[in-house]
Backbone as a printed PyTorch tensor [residue, N CA C, xyz], in Angstrom:
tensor([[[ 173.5230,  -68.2620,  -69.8010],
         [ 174.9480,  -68.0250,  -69.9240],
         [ 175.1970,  -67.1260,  -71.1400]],

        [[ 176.0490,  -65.6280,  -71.1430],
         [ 176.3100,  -65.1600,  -71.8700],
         [ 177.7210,  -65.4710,  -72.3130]],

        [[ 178.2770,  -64.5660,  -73.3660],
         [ 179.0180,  -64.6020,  -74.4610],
         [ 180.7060,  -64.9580,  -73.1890]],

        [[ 179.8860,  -63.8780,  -71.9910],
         [ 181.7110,  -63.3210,  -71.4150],
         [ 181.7990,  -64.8130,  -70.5640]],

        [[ 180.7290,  -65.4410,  -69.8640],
         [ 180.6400,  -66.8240,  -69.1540],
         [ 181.3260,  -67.7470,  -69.8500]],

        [[ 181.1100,  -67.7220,  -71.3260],
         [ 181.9670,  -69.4250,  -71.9670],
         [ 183.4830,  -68.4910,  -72.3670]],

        [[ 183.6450,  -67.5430,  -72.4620],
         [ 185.3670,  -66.3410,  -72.9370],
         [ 186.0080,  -67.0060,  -71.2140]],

        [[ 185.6810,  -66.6180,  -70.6720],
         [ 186.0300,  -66.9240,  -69.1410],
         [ 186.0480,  -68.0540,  -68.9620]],

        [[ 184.7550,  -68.7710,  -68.6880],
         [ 185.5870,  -70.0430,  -68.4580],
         [ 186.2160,  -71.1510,  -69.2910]],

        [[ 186.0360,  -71.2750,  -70.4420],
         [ 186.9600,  -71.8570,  -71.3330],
         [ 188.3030,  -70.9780,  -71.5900]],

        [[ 188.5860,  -70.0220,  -70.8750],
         [ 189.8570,  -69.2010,  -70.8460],
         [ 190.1380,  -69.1470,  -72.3050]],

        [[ 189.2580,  -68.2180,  -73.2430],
         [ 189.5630,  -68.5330,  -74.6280],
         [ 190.2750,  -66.7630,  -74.6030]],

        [[ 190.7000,  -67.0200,  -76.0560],
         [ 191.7330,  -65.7110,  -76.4130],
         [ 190.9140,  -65.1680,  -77.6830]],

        [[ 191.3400,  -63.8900,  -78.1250],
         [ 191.1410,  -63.0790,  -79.4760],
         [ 191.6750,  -63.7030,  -80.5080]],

        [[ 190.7080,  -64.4090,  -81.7220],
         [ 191.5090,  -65.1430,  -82.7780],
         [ 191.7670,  -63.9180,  -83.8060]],

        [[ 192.5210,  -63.9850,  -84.6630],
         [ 193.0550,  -63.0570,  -85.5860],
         [ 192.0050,  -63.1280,  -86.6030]],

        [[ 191.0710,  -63.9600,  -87.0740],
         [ 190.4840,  -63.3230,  -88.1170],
         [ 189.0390,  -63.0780,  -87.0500]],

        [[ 188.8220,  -62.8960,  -86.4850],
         [ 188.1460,  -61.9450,  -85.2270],
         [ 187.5560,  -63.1920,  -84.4950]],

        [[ 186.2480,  -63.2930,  -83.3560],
         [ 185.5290,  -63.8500,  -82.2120],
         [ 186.8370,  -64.4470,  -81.3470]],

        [[ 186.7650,  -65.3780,  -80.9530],
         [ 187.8290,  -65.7370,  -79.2630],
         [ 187.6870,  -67.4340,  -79.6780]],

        [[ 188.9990,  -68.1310,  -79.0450],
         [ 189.0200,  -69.0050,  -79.7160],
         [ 190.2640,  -69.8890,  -78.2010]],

        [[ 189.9080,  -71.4640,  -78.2210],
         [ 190.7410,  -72.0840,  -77.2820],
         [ 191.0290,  -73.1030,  -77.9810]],

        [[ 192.0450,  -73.2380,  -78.1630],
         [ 192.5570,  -75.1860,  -78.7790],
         [ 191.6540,  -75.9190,  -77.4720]],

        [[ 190.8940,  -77.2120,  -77.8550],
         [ 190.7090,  -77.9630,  -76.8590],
         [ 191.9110,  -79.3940,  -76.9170]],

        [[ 191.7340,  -79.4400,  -77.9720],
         [ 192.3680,  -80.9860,  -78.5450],
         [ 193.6550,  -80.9210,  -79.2490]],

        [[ 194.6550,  -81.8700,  -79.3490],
         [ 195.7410,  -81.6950,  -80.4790],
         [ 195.9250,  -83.4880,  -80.5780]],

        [[ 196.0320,  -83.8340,  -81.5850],
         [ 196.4860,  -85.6290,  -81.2470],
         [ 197.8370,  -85.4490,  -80.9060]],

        [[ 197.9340,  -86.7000,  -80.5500],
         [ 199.4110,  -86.7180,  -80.0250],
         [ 200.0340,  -87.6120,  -81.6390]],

        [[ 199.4170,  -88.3390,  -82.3180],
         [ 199.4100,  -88.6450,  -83.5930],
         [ 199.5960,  -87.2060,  -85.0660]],

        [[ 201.0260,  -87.6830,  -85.5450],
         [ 201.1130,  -86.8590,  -86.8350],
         [ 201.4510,  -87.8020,  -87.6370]],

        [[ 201.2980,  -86.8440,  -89.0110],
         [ 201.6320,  -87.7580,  -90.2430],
         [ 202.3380,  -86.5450,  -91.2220]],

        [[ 202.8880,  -86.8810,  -92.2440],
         [ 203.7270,  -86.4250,  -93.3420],
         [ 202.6370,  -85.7380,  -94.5350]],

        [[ 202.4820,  -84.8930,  -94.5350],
         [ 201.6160,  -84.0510,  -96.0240],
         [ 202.6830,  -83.7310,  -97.1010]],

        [[ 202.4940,  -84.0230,  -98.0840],
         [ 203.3080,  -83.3760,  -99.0740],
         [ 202.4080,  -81.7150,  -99.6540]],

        [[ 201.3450,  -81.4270,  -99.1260],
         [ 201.0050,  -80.5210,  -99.1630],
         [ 201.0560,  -79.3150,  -97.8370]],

        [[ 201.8630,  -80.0760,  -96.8250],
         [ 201.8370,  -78.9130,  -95.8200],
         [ 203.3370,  -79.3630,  -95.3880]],

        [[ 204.5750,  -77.9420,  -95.3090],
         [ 205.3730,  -77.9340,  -94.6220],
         [ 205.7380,  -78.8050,  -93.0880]],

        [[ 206.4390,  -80.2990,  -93.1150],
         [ 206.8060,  -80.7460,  -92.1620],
         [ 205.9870,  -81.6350,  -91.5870]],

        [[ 205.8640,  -82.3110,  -90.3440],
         [ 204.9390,  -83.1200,  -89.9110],
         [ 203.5960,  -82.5930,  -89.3120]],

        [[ 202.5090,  -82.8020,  -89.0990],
         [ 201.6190,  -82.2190,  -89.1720],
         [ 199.9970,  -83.1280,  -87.8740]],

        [[ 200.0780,  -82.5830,  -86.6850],
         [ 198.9640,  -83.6350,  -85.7300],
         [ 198.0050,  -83.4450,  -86.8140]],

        [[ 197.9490,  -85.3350,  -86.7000],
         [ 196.6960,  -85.8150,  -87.3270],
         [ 195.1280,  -85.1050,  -87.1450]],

        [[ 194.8970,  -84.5500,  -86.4900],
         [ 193.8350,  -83.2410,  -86.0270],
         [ 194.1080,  -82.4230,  -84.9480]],

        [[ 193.2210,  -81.5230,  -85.2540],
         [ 193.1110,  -80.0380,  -83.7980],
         [ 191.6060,  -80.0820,  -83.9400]],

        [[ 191.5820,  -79.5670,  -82.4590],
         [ 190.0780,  -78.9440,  -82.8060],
         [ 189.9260,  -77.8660,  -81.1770]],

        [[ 189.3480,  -76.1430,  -81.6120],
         [ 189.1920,  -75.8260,  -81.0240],
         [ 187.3950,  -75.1520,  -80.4120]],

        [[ 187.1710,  -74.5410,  -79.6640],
         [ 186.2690,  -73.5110,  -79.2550],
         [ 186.4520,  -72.4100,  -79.7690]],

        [[ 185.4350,  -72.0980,  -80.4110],
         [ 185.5710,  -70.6370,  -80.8920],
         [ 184.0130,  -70.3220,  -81.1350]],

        [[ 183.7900,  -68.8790,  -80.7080],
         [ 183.1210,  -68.2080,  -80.2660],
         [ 183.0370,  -66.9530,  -80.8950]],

        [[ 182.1180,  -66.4730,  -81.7880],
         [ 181.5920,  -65.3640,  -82.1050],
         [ 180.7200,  -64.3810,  -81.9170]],

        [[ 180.6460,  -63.4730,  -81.1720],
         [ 179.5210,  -62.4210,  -80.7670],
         [ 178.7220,  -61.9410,  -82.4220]],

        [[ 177.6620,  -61.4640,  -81.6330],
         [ 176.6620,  -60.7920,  -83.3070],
         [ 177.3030,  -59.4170,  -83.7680]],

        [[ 178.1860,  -58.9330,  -83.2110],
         [ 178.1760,  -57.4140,  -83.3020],
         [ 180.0750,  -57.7430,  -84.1610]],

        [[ 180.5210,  -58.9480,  -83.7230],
         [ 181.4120,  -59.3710,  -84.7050],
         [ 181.9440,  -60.0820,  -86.0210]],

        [[ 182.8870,  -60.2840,  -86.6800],
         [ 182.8670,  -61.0960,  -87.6960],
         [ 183.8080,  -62.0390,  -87.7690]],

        [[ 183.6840,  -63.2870,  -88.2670],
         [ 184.6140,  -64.0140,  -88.2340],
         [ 185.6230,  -63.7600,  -89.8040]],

        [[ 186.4350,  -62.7560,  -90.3820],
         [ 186.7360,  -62.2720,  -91.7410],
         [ 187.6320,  -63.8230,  -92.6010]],

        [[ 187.1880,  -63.4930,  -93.9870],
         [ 187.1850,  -64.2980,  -95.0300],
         [ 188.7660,  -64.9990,  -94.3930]],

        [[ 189.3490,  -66.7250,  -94.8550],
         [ 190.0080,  -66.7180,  -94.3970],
         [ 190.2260,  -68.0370,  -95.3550]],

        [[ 191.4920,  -68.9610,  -95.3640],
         [ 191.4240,  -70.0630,  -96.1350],
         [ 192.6710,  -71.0150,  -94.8940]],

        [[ 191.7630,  -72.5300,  -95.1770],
         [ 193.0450,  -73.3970,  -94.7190],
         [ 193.6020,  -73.7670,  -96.0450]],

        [[ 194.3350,  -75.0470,  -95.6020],
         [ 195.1410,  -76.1190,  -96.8300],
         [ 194.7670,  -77.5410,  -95.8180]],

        [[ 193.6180,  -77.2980,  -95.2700],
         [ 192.9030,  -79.1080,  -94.6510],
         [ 191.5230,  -78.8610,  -94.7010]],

        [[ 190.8510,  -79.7720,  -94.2720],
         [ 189.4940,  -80.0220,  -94.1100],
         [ 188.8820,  -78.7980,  -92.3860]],

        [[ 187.9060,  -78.5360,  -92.2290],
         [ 187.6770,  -78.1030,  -91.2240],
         [ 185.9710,  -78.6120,  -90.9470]],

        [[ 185.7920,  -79.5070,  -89.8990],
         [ 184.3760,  -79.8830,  -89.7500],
         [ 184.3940,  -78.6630,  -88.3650]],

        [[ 182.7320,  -78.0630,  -88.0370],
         [ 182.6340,  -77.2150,  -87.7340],
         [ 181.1390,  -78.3960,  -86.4770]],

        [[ 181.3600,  -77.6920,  -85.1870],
         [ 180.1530,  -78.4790,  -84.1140],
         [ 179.4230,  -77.3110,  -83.9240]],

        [[ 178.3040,  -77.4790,  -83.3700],
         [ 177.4670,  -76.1000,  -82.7310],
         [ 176.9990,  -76.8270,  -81.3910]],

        [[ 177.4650,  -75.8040,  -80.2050],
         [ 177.7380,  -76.2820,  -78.9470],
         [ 176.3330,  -75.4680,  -78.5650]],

        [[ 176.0220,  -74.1630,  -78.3790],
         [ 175.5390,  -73.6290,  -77.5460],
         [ 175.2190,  -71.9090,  -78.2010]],

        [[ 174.3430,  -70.6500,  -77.6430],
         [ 173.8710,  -69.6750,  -77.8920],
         [ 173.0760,  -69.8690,  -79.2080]],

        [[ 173.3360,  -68.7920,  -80.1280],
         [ 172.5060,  -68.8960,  -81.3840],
         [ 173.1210,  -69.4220,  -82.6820]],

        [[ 172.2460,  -69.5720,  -83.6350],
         [ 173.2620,  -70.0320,  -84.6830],
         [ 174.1900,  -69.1810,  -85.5140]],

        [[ 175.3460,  -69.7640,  -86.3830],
         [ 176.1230,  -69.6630,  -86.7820],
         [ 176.1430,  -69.5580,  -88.1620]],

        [[ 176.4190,  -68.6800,  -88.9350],
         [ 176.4990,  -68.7700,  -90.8090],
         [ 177.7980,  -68.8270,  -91.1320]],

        [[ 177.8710,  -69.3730,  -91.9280],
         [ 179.3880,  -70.0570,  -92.2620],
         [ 179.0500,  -69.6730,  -94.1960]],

        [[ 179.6870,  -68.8340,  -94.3570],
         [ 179.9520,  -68.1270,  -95.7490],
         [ 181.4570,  -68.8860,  -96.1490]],

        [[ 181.3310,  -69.7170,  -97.4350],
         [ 182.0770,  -70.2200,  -98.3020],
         [ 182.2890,  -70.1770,  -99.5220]],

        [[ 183.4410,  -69.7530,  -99.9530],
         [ 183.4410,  -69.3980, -101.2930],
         [ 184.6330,  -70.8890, -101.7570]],

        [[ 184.1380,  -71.8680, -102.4900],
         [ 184.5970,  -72.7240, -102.8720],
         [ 185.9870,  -72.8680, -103.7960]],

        [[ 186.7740,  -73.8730, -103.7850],
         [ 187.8820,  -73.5270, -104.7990],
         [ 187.4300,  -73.5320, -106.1480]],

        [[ 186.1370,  -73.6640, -106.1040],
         [ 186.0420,  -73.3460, -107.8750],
         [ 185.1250,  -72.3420, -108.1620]],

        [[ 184.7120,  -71.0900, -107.3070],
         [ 184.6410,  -69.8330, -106.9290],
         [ 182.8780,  -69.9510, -106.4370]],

        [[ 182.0490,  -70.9940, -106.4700],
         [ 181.0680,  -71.0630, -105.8480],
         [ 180.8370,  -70.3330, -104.5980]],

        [[ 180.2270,  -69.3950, -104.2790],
         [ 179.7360,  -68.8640, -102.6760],
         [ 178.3810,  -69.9170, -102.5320]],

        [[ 178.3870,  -70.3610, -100.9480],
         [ 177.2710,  -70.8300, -100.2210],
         [ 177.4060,  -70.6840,  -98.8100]],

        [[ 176.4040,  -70.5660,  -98.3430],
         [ 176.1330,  -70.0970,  -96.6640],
         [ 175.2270,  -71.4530,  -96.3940]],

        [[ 176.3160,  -72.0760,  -94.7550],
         [ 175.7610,  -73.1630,  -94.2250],
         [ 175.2000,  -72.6530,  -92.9340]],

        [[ 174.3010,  -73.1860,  -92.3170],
         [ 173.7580,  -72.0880,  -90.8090],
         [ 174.2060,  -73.3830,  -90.1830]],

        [[ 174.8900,  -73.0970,  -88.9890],
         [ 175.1550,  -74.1760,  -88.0850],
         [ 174.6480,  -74.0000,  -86.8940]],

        [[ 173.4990,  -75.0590,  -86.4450],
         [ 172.4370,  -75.0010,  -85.2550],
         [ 171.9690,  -76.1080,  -84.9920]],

        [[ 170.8530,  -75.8800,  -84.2690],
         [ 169.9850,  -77.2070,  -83.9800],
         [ 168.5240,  -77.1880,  -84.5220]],

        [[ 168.2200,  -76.2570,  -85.3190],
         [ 167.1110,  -76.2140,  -85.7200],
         [ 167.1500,  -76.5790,  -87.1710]],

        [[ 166.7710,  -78.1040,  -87.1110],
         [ 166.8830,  -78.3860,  -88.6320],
         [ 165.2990,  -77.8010,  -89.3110]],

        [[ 164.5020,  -77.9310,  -88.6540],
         [ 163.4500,  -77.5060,  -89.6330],
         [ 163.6510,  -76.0070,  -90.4110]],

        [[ 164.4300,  -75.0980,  -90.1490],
         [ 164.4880,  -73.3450,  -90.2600],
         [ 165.4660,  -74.2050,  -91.3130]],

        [[ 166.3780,  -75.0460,  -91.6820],
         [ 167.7390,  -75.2440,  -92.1420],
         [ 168.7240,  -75.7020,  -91.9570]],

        [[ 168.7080,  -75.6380,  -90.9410],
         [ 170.4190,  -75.3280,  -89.4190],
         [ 170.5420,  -76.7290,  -89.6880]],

        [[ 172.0670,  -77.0640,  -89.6860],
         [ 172.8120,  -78.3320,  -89.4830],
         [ 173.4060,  -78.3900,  -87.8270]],

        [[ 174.3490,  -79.7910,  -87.6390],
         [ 174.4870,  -79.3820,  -86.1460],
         [ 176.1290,  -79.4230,  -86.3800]],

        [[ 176.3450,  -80.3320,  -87.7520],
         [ 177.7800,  -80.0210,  -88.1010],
         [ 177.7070,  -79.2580,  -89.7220]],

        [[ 178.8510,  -78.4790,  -89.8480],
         [ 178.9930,  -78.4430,  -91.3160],
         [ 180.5910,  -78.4720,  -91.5850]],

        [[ 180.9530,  -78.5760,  -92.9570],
         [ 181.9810,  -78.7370,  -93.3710],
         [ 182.7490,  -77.7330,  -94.1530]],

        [[ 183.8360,  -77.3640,  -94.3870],
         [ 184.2600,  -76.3910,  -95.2320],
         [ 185.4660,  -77.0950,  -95.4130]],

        [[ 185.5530,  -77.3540,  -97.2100],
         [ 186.0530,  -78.1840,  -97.6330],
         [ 187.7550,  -77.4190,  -97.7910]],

        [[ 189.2320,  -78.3330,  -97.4190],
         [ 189.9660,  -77.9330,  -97.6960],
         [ 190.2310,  -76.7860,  -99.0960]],

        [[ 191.1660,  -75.5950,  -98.5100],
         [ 191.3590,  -74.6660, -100.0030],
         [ 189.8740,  -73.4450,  -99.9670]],

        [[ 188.9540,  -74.0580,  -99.6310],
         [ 187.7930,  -72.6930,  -99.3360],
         [ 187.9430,  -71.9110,  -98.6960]],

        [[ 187.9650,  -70.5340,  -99.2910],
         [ 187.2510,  -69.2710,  -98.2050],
         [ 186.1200,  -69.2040,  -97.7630]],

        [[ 186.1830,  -68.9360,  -96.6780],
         [ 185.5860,  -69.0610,  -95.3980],
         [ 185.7170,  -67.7590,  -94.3300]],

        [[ 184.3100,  -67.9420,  -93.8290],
         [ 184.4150,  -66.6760,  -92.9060],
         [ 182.9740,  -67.1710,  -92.0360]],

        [[ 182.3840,  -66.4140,  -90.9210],
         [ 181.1690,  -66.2540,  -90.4330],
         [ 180.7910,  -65.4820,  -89.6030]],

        [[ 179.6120,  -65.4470,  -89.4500],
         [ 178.4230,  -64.3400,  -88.7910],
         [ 177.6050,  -65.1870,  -87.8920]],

        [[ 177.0100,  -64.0990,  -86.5120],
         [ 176.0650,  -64.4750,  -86.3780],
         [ 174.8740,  -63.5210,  -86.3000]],

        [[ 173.5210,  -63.8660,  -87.0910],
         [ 172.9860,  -63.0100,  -87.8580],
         [ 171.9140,  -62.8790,  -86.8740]],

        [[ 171.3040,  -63.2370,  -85.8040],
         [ 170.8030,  -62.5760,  -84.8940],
         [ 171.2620,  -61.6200,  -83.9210]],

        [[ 170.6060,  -60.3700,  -83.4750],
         [ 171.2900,  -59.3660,  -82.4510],
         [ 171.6850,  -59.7080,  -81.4210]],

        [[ 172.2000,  -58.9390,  -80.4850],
         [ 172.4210,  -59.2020,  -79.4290],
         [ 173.0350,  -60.6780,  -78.7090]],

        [[ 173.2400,  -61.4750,  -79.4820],
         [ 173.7670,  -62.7320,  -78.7690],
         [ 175.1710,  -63.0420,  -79.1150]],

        [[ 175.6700,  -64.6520,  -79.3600],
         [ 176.5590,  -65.1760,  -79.7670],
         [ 176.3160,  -66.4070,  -80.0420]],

        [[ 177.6800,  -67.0250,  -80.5570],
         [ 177.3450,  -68.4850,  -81.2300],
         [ 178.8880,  -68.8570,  -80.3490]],

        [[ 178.3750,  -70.0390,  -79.8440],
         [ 179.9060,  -71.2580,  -79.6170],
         [ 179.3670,  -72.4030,  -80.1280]],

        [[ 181.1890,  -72.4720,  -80.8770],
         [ 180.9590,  -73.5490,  -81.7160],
         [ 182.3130,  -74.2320,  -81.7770]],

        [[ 182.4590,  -75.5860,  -82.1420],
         [ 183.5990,  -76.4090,  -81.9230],
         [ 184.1660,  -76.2540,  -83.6220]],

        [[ 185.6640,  -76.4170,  -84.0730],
         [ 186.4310,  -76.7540,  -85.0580],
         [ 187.1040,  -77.6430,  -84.9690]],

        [[ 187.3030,  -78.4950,  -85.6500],
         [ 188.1120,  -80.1690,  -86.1470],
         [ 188.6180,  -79.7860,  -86.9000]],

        [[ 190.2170,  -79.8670,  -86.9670],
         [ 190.7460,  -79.3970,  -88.8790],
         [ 191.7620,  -80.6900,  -88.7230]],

        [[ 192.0250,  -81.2630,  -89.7090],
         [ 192.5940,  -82.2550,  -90.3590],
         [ 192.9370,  -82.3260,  -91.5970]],

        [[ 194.4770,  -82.4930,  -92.1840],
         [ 195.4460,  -82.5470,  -90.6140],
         [ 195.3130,  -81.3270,  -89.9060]],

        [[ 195.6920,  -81.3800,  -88.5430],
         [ 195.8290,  -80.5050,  -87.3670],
         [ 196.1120,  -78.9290,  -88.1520]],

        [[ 195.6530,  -77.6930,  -87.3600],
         [ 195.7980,  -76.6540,  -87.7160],
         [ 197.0690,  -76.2710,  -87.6670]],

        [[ 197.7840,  -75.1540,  -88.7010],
         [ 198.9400,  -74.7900,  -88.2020],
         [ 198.5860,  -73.0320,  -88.5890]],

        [[ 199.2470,  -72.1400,  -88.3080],
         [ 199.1670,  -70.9640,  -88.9550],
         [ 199.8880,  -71.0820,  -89.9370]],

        [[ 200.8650,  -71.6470,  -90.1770],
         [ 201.5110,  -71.4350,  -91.3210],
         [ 200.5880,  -72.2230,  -92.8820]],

        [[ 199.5100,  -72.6680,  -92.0380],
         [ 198.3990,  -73.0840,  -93.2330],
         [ 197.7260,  -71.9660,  -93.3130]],

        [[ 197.2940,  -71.0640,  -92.4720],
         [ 196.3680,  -70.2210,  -92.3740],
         [ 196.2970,  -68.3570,  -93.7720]],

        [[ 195.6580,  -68.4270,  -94.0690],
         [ 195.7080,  -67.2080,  -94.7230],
         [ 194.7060,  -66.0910,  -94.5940]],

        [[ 194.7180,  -65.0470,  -93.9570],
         [ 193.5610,  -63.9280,  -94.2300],
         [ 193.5110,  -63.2620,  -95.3880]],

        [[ 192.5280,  -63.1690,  -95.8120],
         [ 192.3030,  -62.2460,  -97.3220],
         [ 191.9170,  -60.7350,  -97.0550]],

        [[ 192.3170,  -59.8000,  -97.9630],
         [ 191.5960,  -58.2460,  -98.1340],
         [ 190.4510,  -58.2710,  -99.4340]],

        [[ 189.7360,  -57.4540,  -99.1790],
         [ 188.9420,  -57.0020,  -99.7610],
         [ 189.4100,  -57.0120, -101.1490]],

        [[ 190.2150,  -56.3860, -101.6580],
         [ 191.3100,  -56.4160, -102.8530],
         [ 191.6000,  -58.1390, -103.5940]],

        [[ 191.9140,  -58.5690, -102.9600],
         [ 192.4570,  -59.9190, -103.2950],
         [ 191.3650,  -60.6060, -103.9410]],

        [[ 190.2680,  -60.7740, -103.0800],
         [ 189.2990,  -61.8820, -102.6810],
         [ 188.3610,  -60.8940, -104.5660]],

        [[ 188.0840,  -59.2310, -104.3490],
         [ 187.2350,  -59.0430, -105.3720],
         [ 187.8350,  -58.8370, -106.9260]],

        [[ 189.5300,  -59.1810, -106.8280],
         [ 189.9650,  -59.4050, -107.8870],
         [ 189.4850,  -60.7750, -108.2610]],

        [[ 189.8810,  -61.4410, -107.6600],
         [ 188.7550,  -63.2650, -107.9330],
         [ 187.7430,  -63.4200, -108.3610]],

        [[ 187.0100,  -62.6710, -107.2790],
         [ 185.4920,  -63.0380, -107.1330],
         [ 184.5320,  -61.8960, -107.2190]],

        [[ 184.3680,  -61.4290, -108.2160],
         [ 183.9880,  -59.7580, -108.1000],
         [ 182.3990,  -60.1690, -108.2430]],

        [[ 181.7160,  -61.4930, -108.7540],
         [ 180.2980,  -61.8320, -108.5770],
         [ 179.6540,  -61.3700, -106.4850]],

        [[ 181.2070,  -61.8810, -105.7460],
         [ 180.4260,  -62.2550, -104.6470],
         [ 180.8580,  -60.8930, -104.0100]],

        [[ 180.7210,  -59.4870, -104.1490],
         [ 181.1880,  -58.4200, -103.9480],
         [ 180.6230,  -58.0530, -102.2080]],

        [[ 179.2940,  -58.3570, -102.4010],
         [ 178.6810,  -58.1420, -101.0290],
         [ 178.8870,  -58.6850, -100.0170]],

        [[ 179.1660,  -59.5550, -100.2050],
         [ 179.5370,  -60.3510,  -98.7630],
         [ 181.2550,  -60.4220,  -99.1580]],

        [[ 181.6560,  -60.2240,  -99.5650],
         [ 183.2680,  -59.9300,  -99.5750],
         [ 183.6050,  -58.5920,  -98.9200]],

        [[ 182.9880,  -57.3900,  -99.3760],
         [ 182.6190,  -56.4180,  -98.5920],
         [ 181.9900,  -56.4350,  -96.7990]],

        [[ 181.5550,  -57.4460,  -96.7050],
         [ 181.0450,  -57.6720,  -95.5540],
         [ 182.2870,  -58.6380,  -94.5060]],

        [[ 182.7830,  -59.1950,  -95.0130],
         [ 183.2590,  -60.2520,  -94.5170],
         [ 185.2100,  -60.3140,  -94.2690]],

        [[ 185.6060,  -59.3920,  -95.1810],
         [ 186.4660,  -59.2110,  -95.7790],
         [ 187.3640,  -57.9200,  -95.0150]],

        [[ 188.3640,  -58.0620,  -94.7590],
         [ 189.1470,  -56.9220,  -94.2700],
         [ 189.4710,  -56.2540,  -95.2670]],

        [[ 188.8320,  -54.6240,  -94.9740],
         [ 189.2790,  -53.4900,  -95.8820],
         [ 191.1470,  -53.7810,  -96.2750]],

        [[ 191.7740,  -53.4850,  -95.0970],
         [ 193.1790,  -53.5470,  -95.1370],
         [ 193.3880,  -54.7950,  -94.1020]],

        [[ 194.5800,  -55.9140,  -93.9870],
         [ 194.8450,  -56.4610,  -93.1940],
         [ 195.1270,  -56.2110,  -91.8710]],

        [[ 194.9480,  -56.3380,  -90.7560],
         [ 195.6810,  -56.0910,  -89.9100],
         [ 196.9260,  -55.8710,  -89.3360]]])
């Protein structure tokens, strides 16, 4: 099964900070954040799907996001921490190479990913809690992220939208 087999039949769409992406889940359960505008489902979690020849660009919530690895190749998950730490988690099934089968990216982190073999793709599941909203969501530029973080230049450069969309 290729990349266009799980786009198709999970009827997934173009996510904005790039690969294709389907809500599977929403609770029917919310709760009150004093850190997020209004009431908020107790979790989301979608499908999302990255080709190798794409990027998933630097990006931040205001919740937790646990990350599954469903299927194709693995997944690198580039994090730059709220206390400006960069680390790369590989999300797979091959623990001996490294690979986890979940990883985490802790509320407030930038975040982005790759998949660093050719020719393939990675599907992979997202849990965010509380539930995703866009109005949590933020994309970063190149600008922003290397006024911060001018140690992690290369992969900000890599990862990072020249100009926003």
């Amino acid at each position: 099964m290729n990349a266009d087999y799980w786009i198709d039949h999970l009827n997934m769409e173009e996510h904005p900070e790039g690969g294709y992406f389907k809500q599977s889940f929403k609770s029917r359960e919310t709760i009150e954040r004093e850190s997020h505008p209004g009431p908020r489902n107790l979790y989301t979690s979608i499908y999302f799907l990255l080709r190798s020849e794409n990027i998933s660009h630097f990006h931040q919530l205001l919740s937790d996001e646990l990350w599954y690895f469903h299927a194709g190749s693995s997944l690198t998950v580039h994090i730059i921490d709220p206390a400006g730490t960069y680390r790369q988690e590989k999300l797979g099934l091959e623990m001996e190479k490294g690979e986890k089968p979940q990883v985490l990216v802790e509320k407030g982190s930038i975040f982005g990913s790759s998949v660093d073999e050719e020719n393939t793709f990675s599907l992979v599941g997202c849990m965010v809690s509380p539930g995703f909203d866009f109005a949590d969501f933020k994309l970063y530029n190149q600008a922003e992220l290397l006024k911060d973080f001018p140690q992690h230049e290369k992969v900000i450069k890599r990862l990072a939208y020249d100009q926003l969309p």
